[in-house]
Coordinates of C-alpha atoms in Angstrom, one line a residue:
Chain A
X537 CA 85.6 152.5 65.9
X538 CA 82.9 149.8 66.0
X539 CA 82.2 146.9 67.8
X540 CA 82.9 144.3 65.7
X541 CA 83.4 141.1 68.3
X542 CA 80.7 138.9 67.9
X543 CA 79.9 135.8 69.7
X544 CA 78.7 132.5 68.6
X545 CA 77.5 129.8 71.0
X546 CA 80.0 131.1 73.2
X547 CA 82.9 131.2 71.3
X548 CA 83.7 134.9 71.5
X549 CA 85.5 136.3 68.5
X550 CA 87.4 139.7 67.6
X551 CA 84.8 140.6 64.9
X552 CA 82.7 137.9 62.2
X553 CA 84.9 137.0 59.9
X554 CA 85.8 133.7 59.6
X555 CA 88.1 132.2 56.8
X556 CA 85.9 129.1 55.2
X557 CA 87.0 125.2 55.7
X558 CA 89.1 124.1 52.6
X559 CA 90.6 127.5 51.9
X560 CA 92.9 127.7 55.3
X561 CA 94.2 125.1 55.8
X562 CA 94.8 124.9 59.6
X563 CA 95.9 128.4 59.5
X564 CA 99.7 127.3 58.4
X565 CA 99.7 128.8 54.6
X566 CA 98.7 132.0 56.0
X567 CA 102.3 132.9 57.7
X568 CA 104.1 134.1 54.9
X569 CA 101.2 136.7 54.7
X570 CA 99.8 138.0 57.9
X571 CA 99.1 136.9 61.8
X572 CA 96.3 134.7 62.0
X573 CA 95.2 136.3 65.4
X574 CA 93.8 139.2 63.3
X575 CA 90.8 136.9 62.5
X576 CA 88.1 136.3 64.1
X577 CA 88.2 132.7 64.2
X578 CA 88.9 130.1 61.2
X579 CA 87.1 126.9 60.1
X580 CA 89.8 124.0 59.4
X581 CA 89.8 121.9 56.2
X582 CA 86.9 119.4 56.6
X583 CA 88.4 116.6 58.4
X584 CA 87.6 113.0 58.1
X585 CA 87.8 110.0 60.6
X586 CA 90.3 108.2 58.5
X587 CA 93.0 110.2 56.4
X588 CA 92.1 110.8 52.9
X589 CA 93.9 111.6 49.4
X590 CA 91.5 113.2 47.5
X591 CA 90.5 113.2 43.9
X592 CA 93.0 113.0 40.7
X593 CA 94.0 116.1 39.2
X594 CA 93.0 118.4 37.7
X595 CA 90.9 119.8 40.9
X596 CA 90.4 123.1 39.9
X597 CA 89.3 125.5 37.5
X598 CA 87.6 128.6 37.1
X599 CA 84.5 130.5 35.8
X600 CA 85.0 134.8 35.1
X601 CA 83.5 135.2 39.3
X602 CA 85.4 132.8 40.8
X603 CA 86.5 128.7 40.9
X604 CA 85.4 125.6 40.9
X605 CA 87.2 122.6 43.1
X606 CA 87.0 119.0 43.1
X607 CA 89.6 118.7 46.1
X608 CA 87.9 115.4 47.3
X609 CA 88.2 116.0 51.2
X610 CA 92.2 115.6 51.3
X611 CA 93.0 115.4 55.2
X612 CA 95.4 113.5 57.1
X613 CA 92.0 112.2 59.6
X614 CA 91.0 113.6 62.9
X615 CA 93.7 111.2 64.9
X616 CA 96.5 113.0 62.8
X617 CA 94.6 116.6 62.7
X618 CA 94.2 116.5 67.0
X619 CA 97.6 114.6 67.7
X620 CA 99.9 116.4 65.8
X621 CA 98.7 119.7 63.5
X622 CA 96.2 121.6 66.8
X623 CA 99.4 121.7 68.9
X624 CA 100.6 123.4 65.8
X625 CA 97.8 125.4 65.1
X626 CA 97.5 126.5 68.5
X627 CA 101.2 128.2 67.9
X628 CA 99.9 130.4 65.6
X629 CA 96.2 130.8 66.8
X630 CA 95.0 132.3 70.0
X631 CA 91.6 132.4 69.6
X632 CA 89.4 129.1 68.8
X633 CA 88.7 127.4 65.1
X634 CA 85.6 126.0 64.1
X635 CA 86.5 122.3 63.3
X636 CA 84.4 120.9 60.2
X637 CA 83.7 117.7 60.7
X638 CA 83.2 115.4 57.6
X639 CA 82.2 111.9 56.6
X640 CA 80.6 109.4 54.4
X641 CA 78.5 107.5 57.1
X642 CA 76.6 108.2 60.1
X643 CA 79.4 106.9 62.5
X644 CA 82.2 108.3 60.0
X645 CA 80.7 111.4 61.4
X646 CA 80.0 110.8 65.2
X647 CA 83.5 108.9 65.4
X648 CA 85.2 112.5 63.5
X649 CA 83.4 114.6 66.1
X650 CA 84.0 112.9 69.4
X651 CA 87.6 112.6 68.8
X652 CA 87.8 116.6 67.6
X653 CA 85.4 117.4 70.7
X654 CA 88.3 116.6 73.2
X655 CA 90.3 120.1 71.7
X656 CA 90.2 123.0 73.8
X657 CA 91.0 124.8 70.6
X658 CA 87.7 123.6 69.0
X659 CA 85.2 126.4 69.4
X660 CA 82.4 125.1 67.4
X661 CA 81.9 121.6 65.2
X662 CA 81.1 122.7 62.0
X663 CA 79.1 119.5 60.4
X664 CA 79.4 119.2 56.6
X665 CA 76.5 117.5 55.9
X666 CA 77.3 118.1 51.7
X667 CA 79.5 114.5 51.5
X668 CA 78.1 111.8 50.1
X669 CA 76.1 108.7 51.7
X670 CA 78.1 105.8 50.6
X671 CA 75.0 103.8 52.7
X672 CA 72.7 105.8 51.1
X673 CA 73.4 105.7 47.3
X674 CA 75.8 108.2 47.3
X675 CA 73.3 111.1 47.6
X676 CA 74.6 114.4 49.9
X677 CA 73.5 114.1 53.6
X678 CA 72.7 117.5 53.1
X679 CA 69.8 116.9 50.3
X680 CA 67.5 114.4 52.7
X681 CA 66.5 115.9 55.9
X682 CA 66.0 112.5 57.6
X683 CA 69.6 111.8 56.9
X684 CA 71.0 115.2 57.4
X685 CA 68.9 115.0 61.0
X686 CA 70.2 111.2 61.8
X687 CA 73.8 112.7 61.2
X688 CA 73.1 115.7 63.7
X689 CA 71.3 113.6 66.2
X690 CA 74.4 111.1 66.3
X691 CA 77.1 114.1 66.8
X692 CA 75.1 115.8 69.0
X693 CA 75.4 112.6 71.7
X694 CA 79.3 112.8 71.4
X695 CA 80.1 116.4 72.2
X696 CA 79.4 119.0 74.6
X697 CA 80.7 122.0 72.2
X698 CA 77.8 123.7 69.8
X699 CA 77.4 122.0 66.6
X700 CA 77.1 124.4 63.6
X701 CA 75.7 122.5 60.3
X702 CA 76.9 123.5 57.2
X703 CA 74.1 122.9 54.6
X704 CA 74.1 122.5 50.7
X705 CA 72.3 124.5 48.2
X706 CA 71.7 121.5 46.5
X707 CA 68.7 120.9 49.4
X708 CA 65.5 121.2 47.6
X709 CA 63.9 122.5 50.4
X710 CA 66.2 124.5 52.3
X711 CA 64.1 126.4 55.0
X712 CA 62.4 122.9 55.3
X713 CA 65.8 121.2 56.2
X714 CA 67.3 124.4 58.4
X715 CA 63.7 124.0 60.9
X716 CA 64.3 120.5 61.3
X717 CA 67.9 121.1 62.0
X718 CA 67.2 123.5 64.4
X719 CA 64.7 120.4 65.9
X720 CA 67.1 118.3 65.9
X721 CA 69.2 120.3 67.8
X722 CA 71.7 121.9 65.6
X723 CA 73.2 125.1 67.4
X724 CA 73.4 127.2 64.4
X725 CA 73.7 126.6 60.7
X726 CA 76.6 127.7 58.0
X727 CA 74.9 128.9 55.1
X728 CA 76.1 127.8 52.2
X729 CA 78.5 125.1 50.9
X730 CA 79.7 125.2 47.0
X731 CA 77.1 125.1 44.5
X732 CA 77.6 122.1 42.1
X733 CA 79.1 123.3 38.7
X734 CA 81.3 121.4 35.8
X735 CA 83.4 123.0 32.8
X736 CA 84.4 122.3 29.9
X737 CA 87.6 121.9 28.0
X738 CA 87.1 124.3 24.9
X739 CA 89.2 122.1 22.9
X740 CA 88.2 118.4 23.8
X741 CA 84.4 119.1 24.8
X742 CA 84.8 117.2 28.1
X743 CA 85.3 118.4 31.7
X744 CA 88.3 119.7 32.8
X745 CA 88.3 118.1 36.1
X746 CA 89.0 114.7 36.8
X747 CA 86.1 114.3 38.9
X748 CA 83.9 116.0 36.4
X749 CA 81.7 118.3 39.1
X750 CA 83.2 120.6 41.4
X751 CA 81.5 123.0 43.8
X752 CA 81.1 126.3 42.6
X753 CA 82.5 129.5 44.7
X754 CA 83.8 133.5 44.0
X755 CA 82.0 136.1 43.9
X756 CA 79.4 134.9 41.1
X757 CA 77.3 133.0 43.9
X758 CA 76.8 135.9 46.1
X759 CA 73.9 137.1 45.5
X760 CA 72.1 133.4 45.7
X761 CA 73.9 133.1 49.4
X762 CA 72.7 135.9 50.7
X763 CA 69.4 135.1 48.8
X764 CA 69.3 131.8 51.1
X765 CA 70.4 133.5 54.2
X766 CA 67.4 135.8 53.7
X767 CA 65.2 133.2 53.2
X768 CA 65.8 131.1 56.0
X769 CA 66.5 133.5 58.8
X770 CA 62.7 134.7 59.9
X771 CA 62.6 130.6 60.5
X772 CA 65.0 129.9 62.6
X773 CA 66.5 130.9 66.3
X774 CA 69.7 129.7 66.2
X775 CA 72.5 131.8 64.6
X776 CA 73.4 131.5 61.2
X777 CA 76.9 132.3 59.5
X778 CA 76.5 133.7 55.6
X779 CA 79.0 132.0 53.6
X780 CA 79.5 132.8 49.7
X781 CA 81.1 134.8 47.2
X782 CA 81.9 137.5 49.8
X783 CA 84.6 139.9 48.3
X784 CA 84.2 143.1 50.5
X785 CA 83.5 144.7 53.3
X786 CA 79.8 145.6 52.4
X787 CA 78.8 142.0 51.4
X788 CA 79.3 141.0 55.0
X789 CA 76.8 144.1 55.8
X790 CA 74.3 142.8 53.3
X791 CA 74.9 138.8 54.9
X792 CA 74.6 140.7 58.6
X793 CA 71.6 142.5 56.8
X794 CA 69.9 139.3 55.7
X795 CA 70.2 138.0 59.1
X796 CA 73.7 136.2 59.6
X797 CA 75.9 136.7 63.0
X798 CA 78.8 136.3 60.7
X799 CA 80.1 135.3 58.0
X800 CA 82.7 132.5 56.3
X801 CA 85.1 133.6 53.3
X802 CA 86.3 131.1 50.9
X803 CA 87.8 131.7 47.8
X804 CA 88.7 135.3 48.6
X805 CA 91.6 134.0 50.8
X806 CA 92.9 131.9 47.6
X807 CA 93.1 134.7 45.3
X808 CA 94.0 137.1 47.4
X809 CA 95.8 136.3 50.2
X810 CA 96.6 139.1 51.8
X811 CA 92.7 140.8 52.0
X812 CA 91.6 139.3 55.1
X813 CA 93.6 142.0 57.2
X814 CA 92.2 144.4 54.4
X815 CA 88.7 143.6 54.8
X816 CA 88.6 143.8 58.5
X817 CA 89.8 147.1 58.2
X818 CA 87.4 148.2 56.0
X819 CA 84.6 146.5 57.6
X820 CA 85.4 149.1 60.3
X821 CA 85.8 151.8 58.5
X822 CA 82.7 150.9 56.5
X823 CA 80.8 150.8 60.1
X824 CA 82.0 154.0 61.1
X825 CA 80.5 155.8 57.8
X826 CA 77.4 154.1 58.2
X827 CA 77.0 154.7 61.7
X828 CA 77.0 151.3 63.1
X829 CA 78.2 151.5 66.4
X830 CA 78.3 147.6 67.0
X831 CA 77.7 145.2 64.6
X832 CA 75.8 143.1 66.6
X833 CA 72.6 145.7 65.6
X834 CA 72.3 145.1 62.1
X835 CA 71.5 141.6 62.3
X836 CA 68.3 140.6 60.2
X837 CA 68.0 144.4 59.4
X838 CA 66.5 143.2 56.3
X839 CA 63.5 141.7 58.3
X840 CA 62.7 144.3 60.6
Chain B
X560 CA 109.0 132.3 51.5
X561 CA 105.7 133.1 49.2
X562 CA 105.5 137.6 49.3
X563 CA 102.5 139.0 48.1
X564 CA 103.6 142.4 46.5
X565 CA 103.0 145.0 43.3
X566 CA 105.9 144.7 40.7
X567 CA 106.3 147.3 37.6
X568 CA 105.8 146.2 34.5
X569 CA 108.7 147.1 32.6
X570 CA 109.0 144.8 29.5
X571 CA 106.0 142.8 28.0
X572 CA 107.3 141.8 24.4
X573 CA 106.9 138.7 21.9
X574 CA 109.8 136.7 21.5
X575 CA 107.8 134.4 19.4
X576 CA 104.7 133.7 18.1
X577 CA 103.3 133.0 21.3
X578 CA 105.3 133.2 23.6
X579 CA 106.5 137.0 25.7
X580 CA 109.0 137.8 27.3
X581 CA 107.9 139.8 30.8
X582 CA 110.4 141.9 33.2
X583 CA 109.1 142.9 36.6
X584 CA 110.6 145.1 38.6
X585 CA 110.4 145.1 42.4
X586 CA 110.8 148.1 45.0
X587 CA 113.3 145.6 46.8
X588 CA 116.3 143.1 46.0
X589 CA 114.3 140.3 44.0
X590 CA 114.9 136.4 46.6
X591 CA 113.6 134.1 44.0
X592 CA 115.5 130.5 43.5
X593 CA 115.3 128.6 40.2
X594 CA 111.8 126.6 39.4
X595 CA 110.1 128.7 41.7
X596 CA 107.5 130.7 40.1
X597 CA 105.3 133.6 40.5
X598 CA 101.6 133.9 40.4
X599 CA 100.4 136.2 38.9
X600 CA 96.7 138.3 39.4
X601 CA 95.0 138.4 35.9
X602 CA 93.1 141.4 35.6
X603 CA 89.4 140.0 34.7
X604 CA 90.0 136.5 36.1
X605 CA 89.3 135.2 39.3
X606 CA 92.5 132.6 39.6
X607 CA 95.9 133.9 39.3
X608 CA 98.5 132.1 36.5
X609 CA 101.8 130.8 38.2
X610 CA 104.5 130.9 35.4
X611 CA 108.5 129.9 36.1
X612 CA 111.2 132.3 36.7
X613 CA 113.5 132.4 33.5
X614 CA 116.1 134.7 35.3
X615 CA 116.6 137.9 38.2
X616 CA 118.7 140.1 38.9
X617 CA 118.8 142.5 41.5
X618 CA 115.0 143.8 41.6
X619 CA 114.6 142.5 38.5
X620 CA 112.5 139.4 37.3
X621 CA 112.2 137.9 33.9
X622 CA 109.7 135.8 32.6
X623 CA 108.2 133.7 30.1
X624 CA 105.0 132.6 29.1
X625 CA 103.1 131.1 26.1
X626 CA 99.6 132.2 25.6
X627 CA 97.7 129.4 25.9
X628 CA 94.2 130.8 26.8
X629 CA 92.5 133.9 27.4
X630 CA 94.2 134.3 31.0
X631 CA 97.6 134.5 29.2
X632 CA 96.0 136.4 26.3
X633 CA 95.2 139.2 28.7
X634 CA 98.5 139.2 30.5
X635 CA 99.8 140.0 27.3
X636 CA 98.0 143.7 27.3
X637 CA 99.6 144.2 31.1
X638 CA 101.7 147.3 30.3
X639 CA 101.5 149.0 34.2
X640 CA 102.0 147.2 37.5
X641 CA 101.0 143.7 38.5
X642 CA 99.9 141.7 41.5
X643 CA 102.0 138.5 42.3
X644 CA 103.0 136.3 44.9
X645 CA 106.5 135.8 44.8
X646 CA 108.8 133.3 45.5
X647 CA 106.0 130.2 45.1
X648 CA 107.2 126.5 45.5
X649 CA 110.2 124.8 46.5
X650 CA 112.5 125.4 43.4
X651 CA 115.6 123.1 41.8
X652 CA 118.2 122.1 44.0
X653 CA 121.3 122.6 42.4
X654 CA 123.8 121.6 45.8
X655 CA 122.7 117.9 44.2
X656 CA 125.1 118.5 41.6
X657 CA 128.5 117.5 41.1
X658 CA 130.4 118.7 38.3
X659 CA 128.1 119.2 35.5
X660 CA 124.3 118.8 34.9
X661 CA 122.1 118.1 31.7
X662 CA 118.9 120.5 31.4
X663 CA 116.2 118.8 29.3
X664 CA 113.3 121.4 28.4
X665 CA 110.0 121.1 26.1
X666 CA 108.3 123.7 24.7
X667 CA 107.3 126.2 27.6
X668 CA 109.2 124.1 29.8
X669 CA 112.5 125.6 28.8
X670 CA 112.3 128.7 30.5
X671 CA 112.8 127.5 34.0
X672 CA 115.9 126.1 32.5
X673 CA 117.6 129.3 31.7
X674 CA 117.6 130.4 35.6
X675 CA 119.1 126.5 36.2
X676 CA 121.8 127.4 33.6
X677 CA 122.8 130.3 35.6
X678 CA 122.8 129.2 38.4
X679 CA 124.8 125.7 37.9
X680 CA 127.4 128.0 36.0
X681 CA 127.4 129.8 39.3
X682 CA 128.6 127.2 40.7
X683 CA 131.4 126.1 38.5
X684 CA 128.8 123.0 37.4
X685 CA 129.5 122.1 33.2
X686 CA 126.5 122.4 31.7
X687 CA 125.2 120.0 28.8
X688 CA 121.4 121.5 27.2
X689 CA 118.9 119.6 25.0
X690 CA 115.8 121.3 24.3
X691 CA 112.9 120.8 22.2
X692 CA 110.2 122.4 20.4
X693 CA 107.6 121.3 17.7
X694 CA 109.1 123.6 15.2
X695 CA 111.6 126.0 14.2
X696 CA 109.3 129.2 14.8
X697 CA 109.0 128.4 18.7
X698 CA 112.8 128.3 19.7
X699 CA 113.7 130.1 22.3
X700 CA 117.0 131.4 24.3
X701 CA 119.3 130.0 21.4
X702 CA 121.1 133.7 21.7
X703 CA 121.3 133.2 25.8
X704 CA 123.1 129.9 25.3
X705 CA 125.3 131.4 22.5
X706 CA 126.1 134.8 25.1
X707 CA 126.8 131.8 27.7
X708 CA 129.3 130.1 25.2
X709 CA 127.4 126.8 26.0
X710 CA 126.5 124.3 23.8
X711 CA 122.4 123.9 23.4
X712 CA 121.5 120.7 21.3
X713 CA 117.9 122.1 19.9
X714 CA 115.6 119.2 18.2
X715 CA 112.3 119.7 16.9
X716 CA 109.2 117.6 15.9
X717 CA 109.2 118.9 12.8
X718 CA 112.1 117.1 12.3
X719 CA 110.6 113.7 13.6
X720 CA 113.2 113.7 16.5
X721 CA 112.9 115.0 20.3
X722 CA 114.8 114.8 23.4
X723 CA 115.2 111.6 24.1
X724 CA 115.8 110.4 20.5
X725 CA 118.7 112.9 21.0
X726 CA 119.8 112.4 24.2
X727 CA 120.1 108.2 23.1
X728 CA 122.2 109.9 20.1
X729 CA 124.8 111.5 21.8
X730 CA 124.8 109.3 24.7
X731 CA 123.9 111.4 27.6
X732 CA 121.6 108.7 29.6
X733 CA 124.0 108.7 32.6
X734 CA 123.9 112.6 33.2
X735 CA 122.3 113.9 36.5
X736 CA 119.2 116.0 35.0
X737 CA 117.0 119.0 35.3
X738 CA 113.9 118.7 33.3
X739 CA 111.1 120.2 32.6
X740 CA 108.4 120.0 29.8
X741 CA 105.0 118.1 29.0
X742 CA 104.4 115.6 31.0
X743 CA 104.8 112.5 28.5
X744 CA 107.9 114.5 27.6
X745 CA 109.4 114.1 31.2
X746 CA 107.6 110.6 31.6
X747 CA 110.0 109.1 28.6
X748 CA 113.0 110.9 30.0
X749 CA 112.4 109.5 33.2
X750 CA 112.2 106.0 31.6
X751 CA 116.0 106.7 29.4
X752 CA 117.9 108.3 32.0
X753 CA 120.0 106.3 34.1
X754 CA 121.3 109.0 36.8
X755 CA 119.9 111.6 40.1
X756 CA 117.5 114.1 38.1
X757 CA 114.8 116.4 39.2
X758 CA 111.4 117.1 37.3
X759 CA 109.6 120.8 37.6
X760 CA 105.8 119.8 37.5
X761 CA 102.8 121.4 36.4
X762 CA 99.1 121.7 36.7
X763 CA 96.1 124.3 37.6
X764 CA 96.1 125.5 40.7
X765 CA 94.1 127.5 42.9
X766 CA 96.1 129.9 45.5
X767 CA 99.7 128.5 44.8
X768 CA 100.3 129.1 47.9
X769 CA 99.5 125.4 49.7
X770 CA 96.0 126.5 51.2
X771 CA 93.7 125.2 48.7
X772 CA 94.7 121.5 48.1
X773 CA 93.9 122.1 44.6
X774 CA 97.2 120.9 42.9
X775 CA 98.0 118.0 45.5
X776 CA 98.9 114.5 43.4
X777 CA 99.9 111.3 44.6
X778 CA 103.8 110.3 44.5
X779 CA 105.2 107.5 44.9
X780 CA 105.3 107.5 48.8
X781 CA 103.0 110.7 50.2
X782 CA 100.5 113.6 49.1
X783 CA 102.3 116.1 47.7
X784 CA 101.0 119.7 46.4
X785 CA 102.8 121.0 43.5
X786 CA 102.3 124.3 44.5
X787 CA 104.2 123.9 48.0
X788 CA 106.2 120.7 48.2
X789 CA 106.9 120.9 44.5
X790 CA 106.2 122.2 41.8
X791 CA 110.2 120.0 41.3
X792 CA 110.4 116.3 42.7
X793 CA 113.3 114.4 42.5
X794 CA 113.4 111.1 39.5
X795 CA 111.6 108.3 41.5
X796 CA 109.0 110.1 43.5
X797 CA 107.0 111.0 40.7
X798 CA 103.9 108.5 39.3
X799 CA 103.5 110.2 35.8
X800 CA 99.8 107.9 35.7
X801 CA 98.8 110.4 38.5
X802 CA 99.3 113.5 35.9
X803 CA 97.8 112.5 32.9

């Protein structure tokens, strides 16, 4: 058996994988179908300061490698989310969660993150910096490194845990943006958020979804995440979770490869429900074959 | 409570056109209620397609589906096992009755109706059945209701009538209802009938399980996600402008 615990920042976990924000929930839908405790840790649905409904329907559809979504950030707001679903989630989680913290302005954000920063439960802030500016013209925080910095800066005065910040591949410059993270004191970075896709409805010509864009996930943006995770590792010092289009155990080895400490899966979780268990086990088996004897070891393998 | 589990393929034949008939057989005693449905893994596409429960027994599970795209398209070449989640959503309440219920169906939307039908004559409730379909070549269970000895009022567009034309005919606004159908269908029920009804809802979803958020629409007074608190809602929770 491998050594699969990893540790990020201090939050130890069992081994890296980590269920992505806004395909877990807070751990609930997950009962009928294993115990969470299995997991290394799990990010939280991206949660706002004040409670949100989301976009219209339809939110979703789907490409041959995976989905698209258009959820809209529907959360009940970080008073609701620390008040009444962590006592909850602590029930059926031992371990600690990484809480993705959300917003549309600058305070938005810091407000969301001091009041999740009180939670024992919180390992890790995981900042989504891929919302829109509504003081900014609407552009992603995560596209502008000034804002994407302010936004860091702000969060980082209001809590004590490490801040993770979860970047967009819609950054033009993304090793630019991940060094002045890191500058700016981010703790580690989440690499990647959905890449921005739209459909269309055979019949009618327009977009299936009511918000007409939805991020991108599945397994058909894989290769361009691990591609990113490549890049930017040799330029930065702080640990980096891969996150996209993972479907087995040897794509975490190639994001480990490429130089993350561990990884987030999304949309596997939604179509699949029950290969979480599944995949830990075969990461270890997979180890075993390979002759990993901790996992730890084969980060940036790529690189050296 | 949702299962994820294999089922046998042991029936996967037209009934019309379109539409197929599919029995699934389990290695255990089959839980489902009425209006909950199963979602189904699509060999070749990433999201799985929930379609209703049309009856069970035992380990048994019938369904029906109309092939609407190529997901459906392909689950009509499924001839060996296939990957569901079982037991999805929160499924008709039929303790609401009280004597006898009306089941209003569309289309598609009939085939939740069928389990219903069972299960009100299950318990003792008289059942009253309008369906419709856009034409003759579509209709579907006619022979179930005829087995059943129930009386199924069938109208088609063909004919320039449809349920609620009919159901203002024969003077059945003050029934307590099942429905289920398009939604503009359920929408113009919903503004004829006078009584306590339930609507099954529909739209795409991503897990169908309640993790994803994907399905979750406004009612009158929460959030709710079809997949999970629905995909049926009781008459007066529902804001059809919220599912067009």
């Amino acid at each position: 058996m491998a050594k699969l615990t990893v540790n990020l920042s201090g939050m130890e976990m069992k081994n890296p994988v980590i269920p992505a924000s806004g395909t877990f929930g807070y751990g609930m839908d997950y009962l009928d179908f294993y115990d969470a405790n299995i997991l290394g840790s799990f990010s939280i649905k991206g949660t706002t300061l004040d409670p949100r409904e989301g976009n219209q329907i339809p939110r979703i559809c789907e490409y041959d490698y995976g989905m698209l979504n258009s959820v809209g950030l529907q959360n009940p707001g970080a008073h609701e989310v620390a008040e009444k679903i962590f006592p909850q989630m602590k029930q059926v989680f031992d371990g600690q969660v990484l809480a993705n913290v959300s917003g549309f302005s600058v305070e938005g954000y810091a407000e969301c993150a001091r009041i999740l920063d009180q939670e024992d439960v919180v390992g890790i802030l995981e900042l989504n910096i891929s919302c829109p500016n509504v003081h900014g013209g609407g552009a992603s925080f995560g596209t502008d490194v000034n804002t994407a910095c302010e936004v860091l800066r702000e969060v980082k005065k209001v809590t004590r845990k490490p801040v993770y910040v979860k970047c967009t591949p819609q950054c033009p410059d993304l090793v630019k943006m991940c060094i002045a993270l890191e500058e700016n004191g981010a703790d580690g970075l989440v690499l990647l958020n959905t890449f921005l896709g739209i459909r269309l409805d055979i019949r009618t010509g327009k977009p299936i979804m009511k918000n007409v864009t939805g991020g991108v996930s599945g397994p058909g943006i894989f290769p361009q995440a691990l591609y990113k995770v490549y890049q930017v590792y040799p330029h930065v010092h702080i640990p980096i979770i891969g996150c996209g289009g993972i479907s087995k155990a040897s794509d975490i080895l190639e994001m480990m490869y490429a130089g993350a400490s561990a990884v987030e899966i999304g949309t596997l979780n939604l179509t699949d429900p029950m290969r979480m268990p599944e995949i830990i086990e075969e990461l270890n088996e997979l180890c075993d074959n390979l002759g990993i004897k901790d996992i730890n070891e084969i980060i940036g393998r790529a690189h050296r | 409570m949702a299962k994820a589990e294999i089922m046998t393929v042991i029936e996967n034949t037209p009934l019309t056109k379109d539409t197929y008939r599919l029995r699934l057989k389990s290695d255990q005693p089959v839980q489902v209620r009425c209006g909950q449905f199963l979602n189904l893994k699509i060999p070749g596409k990433a999201l799985r397609r929930p379609i209703s429960v049309t009856s069970w027994k035992d380990d048994e599970i019938e369904l029906t589906y109309r092939v609407v795209g190529e997901g459906t398209r392909i689950l009509t070449q499924c001839r060996d096992t296939l990957d569901v989640i079982n037991e999805c959503g929160n499924g008709f309440d039929l303790t609401k009755f009280d004597k006898e219920v009306l089941l209003i169906g569309g289309g598609i939307g009939t085939a939740p109706l069928i389990a219903c039908a069972e299960e009100a004559l299950r318990q003792g409730l008289q059942v009253k059945v309008v369906f419709g379909y856009q034409n003759r070549s579509q209709t579907l269970f006619q022979e179930f209701f005829r087995e059943k000895g129930i009386h199924a009022e069938y109208v088609y567009d063909e004919d320039g009538e449809n349920v609620v034309t009919r159901i203002r005919d024969l003077g059945l606004e003050k029934m307590d209802f099942l429905a289920c159908g398009p939604v503009r269908m359920m929408q113009a029920v919903d503004g004829i009938m006078e009584g306590y009804g339930q609507f099954s809802l529909e739209t795409r979803m991503g897990c169908g399980f309640g993790a994803c958020m994907g399905c979750s629409v406004r009612l009158k007074d929460r959030m709710a996600r079809i997949c999970k608190e629905g995909p049926v809602f009781e008459k007066g929770e529902i804001v059809w402008q919220n599912l067009l």
